[in-house]
mmCIF file with all atom_site columns, C-alpha atoms and ligand atoms in Angstrom:
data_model
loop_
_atom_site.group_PDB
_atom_site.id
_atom_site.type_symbol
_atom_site.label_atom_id
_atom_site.label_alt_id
_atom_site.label_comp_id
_atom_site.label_asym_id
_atom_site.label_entity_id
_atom_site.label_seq_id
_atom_site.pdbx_PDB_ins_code
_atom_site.Cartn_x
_atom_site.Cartn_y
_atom_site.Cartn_z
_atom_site.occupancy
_atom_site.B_iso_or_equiv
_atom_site.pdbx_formal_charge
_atom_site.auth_seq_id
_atom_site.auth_comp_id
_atom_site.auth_asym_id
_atom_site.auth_atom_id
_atom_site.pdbx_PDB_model_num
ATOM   1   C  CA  . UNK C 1 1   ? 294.834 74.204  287.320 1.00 52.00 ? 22  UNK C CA  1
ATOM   2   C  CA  . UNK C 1 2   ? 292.707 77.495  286.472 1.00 56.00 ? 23  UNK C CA  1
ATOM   3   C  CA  . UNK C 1 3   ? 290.573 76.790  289.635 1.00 55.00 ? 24  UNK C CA  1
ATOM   4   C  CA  . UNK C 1 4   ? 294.292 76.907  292.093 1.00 55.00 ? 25  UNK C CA  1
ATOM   5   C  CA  . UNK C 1 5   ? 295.064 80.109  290.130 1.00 60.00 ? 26  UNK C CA  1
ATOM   6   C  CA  . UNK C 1 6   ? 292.161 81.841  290.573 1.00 59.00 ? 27  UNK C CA  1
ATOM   7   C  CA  . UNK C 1 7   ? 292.395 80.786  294.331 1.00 59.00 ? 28  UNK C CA  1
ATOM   8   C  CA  . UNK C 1 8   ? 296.098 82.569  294.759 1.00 52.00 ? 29  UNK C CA  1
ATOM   9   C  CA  . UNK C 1 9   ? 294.491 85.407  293.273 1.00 51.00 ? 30  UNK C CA  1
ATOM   10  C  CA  . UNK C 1 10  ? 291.786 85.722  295.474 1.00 47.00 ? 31  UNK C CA  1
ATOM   11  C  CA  . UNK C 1 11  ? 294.447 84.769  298.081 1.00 45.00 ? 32  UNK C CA  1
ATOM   12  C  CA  . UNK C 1 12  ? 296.286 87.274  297.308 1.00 49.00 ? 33  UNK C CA  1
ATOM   13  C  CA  . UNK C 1 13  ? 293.497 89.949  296.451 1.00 47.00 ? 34  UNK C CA  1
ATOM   14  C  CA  . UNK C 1 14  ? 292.605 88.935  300.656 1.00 45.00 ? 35  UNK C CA  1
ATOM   15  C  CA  . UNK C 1 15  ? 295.984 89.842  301.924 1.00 49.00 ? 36  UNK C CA  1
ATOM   16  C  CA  . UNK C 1 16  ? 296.293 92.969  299.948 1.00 46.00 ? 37  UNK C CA  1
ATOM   17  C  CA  . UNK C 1 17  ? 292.927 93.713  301.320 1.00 46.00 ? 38  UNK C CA  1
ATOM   18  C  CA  . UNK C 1 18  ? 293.997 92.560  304.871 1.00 47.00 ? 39  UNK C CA  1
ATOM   19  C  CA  . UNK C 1 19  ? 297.239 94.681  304.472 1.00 47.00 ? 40  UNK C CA  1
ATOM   20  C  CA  . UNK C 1 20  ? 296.166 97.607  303.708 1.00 47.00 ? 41  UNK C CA  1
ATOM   21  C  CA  . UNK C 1 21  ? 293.309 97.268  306.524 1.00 47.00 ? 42  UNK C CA  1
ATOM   22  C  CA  . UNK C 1 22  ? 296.597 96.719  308.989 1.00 47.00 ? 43  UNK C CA  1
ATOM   23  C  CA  . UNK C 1 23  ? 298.880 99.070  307.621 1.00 46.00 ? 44  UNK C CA  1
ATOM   24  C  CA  . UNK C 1 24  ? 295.441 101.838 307.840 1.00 45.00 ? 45  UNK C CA  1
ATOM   25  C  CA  . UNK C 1 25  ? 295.887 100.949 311.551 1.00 42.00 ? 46  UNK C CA  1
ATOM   26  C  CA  . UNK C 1 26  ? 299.400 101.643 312.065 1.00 41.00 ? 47  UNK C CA  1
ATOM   27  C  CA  . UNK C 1 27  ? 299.089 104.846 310.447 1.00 43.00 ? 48  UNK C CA  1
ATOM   28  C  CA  . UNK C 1 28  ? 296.672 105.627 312.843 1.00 43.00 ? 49  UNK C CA  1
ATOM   29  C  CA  . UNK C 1 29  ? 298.161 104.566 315.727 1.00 44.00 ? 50  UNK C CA  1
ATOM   30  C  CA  . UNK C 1 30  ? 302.089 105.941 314.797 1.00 46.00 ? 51  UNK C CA  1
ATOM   31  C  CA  . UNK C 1 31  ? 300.249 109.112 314.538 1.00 49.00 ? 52  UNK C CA  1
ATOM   32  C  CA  . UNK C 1 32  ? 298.421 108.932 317.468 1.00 46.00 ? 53  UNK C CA  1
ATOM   33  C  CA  . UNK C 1 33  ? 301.469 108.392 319.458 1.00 46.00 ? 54  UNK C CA  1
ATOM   34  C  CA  . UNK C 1 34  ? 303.337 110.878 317.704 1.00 49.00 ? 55  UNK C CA  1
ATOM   35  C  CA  . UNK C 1 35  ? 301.062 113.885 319.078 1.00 65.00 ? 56  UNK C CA  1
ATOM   36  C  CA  . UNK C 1 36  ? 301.823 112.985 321.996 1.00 82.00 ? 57  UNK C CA  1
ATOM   37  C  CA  . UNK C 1 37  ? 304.254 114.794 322.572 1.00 95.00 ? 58  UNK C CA  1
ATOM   38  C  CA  . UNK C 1 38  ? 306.758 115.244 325.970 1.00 97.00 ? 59  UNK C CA  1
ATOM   39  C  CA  . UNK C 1 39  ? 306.829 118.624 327.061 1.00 96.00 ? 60  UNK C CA  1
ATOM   40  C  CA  . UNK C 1 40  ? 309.282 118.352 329.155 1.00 97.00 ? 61  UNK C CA  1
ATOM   41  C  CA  . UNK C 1 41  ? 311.701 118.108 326.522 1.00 97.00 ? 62  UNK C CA  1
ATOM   42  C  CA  . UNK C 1 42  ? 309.568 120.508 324.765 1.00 98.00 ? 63  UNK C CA  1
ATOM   43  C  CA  . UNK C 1 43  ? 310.425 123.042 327.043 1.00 98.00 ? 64  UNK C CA  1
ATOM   44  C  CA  . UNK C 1 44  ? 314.181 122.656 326.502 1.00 98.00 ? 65  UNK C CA  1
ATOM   45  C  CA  . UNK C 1 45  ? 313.708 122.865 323.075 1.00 98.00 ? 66  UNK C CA  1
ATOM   46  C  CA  . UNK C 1 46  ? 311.154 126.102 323.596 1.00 98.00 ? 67  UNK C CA  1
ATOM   47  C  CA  . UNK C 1 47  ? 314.250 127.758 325.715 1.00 98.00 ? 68  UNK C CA  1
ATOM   48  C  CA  . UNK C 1 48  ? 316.488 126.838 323.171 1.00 97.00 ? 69  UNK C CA  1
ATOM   49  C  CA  . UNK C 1 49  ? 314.793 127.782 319.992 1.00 97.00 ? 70  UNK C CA  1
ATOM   50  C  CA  . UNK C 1 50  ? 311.668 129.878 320.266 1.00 98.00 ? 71  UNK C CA  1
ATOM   51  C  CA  . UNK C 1 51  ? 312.269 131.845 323.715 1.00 97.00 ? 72  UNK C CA  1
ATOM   52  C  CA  . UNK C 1 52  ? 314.075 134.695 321.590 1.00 96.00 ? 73  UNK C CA  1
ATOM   53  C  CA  . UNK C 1 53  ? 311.144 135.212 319.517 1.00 97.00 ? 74  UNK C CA  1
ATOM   54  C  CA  . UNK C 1 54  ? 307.931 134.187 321.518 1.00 98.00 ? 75  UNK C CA  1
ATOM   55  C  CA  . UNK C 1 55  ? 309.417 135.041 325.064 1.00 97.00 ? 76  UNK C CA  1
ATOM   56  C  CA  . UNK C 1 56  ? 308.874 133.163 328.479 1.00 96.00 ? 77  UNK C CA  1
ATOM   57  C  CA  . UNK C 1 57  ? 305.262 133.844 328.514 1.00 96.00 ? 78  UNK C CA  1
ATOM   58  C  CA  . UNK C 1 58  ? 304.724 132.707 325.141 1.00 97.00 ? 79  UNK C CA  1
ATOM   59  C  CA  . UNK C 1 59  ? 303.271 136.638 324.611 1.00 96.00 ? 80  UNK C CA  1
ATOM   60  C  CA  . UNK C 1 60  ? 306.268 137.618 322.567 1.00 95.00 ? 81  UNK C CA  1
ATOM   61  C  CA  . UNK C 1 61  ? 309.708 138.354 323.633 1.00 95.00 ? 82  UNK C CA  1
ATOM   62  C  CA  . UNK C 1 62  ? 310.188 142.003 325.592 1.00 90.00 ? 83  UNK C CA  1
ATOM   63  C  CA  . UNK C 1 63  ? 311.851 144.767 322.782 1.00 90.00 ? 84  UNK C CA  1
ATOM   64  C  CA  . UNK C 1 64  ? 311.200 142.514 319.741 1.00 88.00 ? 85  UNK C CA  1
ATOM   65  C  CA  . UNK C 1 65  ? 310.506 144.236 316.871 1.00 91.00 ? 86  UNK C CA  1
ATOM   66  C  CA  . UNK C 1 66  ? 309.329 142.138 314.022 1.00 95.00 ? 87  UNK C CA  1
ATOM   67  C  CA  . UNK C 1 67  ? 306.703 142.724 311.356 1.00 95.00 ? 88  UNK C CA  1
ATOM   68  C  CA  . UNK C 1 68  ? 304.478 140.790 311.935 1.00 96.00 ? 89  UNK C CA  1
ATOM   69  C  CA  . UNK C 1 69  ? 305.405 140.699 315.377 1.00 96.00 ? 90  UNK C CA  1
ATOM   70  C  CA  . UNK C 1 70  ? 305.799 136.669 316.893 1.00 97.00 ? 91  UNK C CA  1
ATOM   71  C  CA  . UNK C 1 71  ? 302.276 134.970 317.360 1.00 97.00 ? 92  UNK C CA  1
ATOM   72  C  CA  . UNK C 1 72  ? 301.076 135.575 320.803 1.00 97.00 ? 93  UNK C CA  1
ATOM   73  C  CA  . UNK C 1 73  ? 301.106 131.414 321.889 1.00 98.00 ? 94  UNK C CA  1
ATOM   74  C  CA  . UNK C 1 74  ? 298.643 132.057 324.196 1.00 97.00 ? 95  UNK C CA  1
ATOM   75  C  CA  . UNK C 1 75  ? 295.760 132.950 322.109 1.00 96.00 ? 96  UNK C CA  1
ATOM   76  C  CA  . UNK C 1 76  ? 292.757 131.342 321.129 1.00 96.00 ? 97  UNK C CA  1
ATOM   77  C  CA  . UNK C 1 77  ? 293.832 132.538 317.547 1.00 96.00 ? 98  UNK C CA  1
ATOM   78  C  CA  . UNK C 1 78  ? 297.053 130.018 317.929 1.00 97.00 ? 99  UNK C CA  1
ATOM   79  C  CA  . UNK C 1 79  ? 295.676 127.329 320.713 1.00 97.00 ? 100 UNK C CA  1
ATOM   80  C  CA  . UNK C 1 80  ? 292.319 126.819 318.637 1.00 96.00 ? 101 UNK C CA  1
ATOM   81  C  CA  . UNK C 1 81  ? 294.599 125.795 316.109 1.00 96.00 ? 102 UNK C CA  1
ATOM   82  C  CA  . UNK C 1 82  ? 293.980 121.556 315.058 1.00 96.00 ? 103 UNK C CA  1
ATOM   83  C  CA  . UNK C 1 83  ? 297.582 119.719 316.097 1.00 96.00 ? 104 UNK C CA  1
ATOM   84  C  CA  . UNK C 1 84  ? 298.217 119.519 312.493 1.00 96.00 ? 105 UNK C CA  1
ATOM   85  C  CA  . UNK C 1 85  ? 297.855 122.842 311.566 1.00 97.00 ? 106 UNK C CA  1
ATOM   86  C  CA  . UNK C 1 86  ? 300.899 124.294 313.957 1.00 97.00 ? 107 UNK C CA  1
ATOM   87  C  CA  . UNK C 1 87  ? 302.865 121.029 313.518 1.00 97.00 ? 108 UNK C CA  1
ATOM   88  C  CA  . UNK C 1 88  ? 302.820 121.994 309.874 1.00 97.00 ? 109 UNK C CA  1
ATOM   89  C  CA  . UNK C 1 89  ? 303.194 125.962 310.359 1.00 97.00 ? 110 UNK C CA  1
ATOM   90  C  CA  . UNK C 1 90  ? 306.473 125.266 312.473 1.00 98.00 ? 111 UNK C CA  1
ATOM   91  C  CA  . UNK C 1 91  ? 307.825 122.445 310.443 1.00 98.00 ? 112 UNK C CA  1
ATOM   92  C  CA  . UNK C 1 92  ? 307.329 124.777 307.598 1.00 98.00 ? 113 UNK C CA  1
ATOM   93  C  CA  . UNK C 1 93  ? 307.257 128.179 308.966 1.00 98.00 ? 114 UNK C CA  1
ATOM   94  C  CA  . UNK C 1 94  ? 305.209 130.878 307.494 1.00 96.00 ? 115 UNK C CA  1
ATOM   95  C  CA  . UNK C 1 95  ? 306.086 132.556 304.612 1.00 95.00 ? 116 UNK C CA  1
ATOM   96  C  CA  . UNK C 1 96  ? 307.047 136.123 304.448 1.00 96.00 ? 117 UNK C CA  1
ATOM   97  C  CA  . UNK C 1 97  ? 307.349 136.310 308.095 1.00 97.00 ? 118 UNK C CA  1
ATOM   98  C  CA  . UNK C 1 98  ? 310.395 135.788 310.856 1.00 97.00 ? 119 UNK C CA  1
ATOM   99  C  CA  . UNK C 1 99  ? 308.619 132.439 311.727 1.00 97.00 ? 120 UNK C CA  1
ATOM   100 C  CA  . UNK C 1 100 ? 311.411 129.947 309.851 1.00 97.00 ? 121 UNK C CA  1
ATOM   101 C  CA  . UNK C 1 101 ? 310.761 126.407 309.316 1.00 98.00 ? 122 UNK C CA  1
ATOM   102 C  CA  . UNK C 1 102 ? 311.875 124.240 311.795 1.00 98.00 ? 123 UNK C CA  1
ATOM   103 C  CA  . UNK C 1 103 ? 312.267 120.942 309.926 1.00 98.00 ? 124 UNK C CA  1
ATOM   104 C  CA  . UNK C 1 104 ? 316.054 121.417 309.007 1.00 97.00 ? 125 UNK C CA  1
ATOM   105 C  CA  . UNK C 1 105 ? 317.082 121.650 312.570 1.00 97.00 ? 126 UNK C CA  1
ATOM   106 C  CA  . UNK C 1 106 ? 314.524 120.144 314.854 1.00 98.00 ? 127 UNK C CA  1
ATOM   107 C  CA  . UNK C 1 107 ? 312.946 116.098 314.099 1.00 97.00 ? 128 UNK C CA  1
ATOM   108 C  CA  . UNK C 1 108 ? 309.733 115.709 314.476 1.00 97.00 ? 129 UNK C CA  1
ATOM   109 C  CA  . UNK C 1 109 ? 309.701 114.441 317.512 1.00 97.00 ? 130 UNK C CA  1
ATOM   110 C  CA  . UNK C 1 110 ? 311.005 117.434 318.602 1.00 98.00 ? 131 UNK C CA  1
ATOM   111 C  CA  . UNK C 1 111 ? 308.212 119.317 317.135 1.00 98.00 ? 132 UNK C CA  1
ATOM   112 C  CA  . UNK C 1 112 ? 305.246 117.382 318.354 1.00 97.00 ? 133 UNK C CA  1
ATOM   113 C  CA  . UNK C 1 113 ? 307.714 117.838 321.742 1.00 97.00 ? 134 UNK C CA  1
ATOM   114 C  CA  . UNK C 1 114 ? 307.833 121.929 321.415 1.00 98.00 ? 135 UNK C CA  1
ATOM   115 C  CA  . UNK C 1 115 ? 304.010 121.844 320.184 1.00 98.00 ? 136 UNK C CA  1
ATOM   116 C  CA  . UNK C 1 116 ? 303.060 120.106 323.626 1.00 97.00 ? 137 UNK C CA  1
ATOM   117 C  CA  . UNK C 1 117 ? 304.901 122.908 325.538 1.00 97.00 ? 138 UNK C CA  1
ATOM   118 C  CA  . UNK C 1 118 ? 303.023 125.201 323.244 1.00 97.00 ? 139 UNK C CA  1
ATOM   119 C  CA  . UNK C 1 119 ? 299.898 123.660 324.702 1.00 97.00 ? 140 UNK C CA  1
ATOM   120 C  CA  . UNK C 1 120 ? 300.575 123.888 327.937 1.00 96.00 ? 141 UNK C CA  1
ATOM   121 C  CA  . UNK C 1 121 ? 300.338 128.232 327.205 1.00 96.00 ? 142 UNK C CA  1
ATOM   122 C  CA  . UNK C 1 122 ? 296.613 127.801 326.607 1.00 93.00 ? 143 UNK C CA  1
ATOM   123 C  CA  . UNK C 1 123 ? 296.199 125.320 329.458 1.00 79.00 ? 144 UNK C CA  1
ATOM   124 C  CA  . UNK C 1 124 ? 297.623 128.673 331.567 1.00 63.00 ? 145 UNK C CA  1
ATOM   125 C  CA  . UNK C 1 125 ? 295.268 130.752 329.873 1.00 59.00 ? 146 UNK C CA  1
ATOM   126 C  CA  . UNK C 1 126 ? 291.962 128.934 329.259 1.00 58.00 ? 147 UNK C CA  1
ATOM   127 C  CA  . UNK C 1 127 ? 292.519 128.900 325.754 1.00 49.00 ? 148 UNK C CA  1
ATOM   128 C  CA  . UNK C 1 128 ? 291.493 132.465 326.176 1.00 48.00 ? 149 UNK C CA  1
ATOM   129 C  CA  . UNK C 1 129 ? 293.113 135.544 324.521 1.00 47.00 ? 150 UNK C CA  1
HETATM 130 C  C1  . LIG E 2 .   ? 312.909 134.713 314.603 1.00 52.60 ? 209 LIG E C1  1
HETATM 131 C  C2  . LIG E 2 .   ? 311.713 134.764 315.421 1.00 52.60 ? 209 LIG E C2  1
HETATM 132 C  C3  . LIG E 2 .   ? 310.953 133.472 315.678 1.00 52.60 ? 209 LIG E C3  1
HETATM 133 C  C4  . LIG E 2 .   ? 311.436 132.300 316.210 1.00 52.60 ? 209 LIG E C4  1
HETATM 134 C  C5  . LIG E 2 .   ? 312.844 131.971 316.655 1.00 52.60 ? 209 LIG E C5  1
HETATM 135 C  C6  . LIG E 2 .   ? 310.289 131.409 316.299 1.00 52.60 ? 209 LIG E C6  1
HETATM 136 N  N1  . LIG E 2 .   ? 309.165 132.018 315.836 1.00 52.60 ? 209 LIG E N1  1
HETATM 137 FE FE1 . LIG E 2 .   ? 307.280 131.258 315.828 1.00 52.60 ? 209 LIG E FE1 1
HETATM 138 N  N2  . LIG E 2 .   ? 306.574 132.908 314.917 1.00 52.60 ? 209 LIG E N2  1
HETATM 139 C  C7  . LIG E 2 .   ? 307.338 134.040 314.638 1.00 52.60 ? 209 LIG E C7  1
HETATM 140 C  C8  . LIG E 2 .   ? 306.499 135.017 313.982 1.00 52.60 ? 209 LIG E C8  1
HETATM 141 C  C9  . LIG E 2 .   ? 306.942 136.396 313.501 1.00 52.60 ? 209 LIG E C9  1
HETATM 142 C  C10 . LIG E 2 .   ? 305.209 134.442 313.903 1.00 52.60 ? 209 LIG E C10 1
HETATM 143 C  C11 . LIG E 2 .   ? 303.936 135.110 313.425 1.00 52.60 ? 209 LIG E C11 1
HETATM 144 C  C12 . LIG E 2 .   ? 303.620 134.910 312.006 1.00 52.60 ? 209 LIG E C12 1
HETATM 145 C  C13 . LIG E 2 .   ? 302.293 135.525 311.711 1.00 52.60 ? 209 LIG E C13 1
HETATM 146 O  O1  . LIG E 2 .   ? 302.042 136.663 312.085 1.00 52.60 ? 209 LIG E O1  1
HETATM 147 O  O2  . LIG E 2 .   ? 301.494 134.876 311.112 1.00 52.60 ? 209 LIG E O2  1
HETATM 148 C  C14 . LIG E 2 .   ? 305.298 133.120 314.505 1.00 52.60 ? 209 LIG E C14 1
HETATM 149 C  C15 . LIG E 2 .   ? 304.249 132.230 314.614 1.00 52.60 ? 209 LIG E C15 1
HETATM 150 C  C16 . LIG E 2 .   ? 304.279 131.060 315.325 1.00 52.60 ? 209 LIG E C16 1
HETATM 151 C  C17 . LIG E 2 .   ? 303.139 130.220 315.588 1.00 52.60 ? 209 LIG E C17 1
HETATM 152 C  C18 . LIG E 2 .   ? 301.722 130.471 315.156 1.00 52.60 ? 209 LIG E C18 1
HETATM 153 C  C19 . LIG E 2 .   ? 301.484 129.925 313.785 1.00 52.60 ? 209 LIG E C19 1
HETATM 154 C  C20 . LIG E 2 .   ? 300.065 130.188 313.365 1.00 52.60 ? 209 LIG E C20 1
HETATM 155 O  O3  . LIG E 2 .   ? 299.229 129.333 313.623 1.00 52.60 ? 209 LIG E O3  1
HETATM 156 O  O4  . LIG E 2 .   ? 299.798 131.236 312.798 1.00 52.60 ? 209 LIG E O4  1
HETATM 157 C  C21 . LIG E 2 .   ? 303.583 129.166 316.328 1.00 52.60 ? 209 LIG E C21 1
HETATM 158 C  C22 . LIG E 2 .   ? 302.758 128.003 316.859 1.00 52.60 ? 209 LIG E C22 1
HETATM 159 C  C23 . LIG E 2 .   ? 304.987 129.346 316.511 1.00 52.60 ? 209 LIG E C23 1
HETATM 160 N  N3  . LIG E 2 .   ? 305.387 130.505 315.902 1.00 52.60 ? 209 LIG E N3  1
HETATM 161 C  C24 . LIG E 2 .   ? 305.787 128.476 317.207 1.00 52.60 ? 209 LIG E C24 1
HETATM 162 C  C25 . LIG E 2 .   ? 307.170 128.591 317.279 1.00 52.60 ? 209 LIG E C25 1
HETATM 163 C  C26 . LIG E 2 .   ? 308.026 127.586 317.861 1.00 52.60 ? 209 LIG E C26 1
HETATM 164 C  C27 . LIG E 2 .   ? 307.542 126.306 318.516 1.00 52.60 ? 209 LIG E C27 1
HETATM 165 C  C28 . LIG E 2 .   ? 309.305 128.029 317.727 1.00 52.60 ? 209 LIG E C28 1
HETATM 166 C  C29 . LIG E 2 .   ? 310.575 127.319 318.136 1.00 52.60 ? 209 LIG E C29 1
HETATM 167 C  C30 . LIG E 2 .   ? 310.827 126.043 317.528 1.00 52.60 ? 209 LIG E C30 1
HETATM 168 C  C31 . LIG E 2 .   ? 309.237 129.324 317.066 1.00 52.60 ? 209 LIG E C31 1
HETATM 169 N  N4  . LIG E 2 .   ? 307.931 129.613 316.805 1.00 52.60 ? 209 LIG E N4  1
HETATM 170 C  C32 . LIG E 2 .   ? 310.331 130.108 316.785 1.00 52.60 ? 209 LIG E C32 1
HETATM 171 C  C33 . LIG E 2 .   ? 308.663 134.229 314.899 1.00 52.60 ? 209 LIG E C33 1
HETATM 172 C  C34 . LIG E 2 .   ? 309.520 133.275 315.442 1.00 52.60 ? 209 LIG E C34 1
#
């Protein structure tokens, strides 16, 4: 009788074990996919939400006068940036400036879709300021 017990245990120890190993991996991988971003649909969003602020260029929009003025997207100081870090700053926002957090209107889908149009500013510039 104790030897069957202590075998569910150990059973059971196993598949915890086992789980967690899987569940590891589809953390991984759900996050793996979701930087992926499309954007494509990025850029919608971009026109919709951030063009006002960070203009067409991604420079800053022309006659905006905000202190501190809109990140310039192009820079290395922004593209150098890990995925996780700007995910976070425009989910977020940053305090004490105009930059609002994003999270209340946009998924985060959306996001990792606006970040990869983001990208695609230091792809234009080399990743160069
Ligand atoms: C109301 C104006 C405004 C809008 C709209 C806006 N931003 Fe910003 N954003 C700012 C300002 C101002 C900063 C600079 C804050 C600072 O100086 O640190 C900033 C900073 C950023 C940064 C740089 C963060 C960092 O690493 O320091 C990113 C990336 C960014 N915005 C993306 C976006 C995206 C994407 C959108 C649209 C979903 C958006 N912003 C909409 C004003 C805006």
């Amino acid at each position: 009788m104790q030897i069957i017990r202590r075998e569910v245990v150990l059973c059971a120890v196993l598949a915890g074990i086992s789980g967690l190993g899987f569940s590891n991996l589809g953390v991984k991988e759900l996050a793996g996919t979701a930087k992926i971003g499309d954007p494509v649909s990025g850029r919608e969003i971009y026109v919709n939400t951030c063009i006002r602020c960070h203009g067409i260029d991604g420079k800053g929009a022309f006659g905006i006068k905000l202190v501190p003025p809109p990140a310039d997207l192009t820079s290395l100081a922004v593209q150098s940036r890990l995925d996780g870090t700007l995910f976070r700053r425009i989910h977020e926002g940053k305090p004490n400036t105009a930059m609002g957090a994003w999270k209340h209107s946009l998924s985060d889908e959306e996001i990792w879709d606006v970040l990869a149009y983001v990208r695609t500013y230091g792809v234009e510039s080399g990743g160069r300021p």
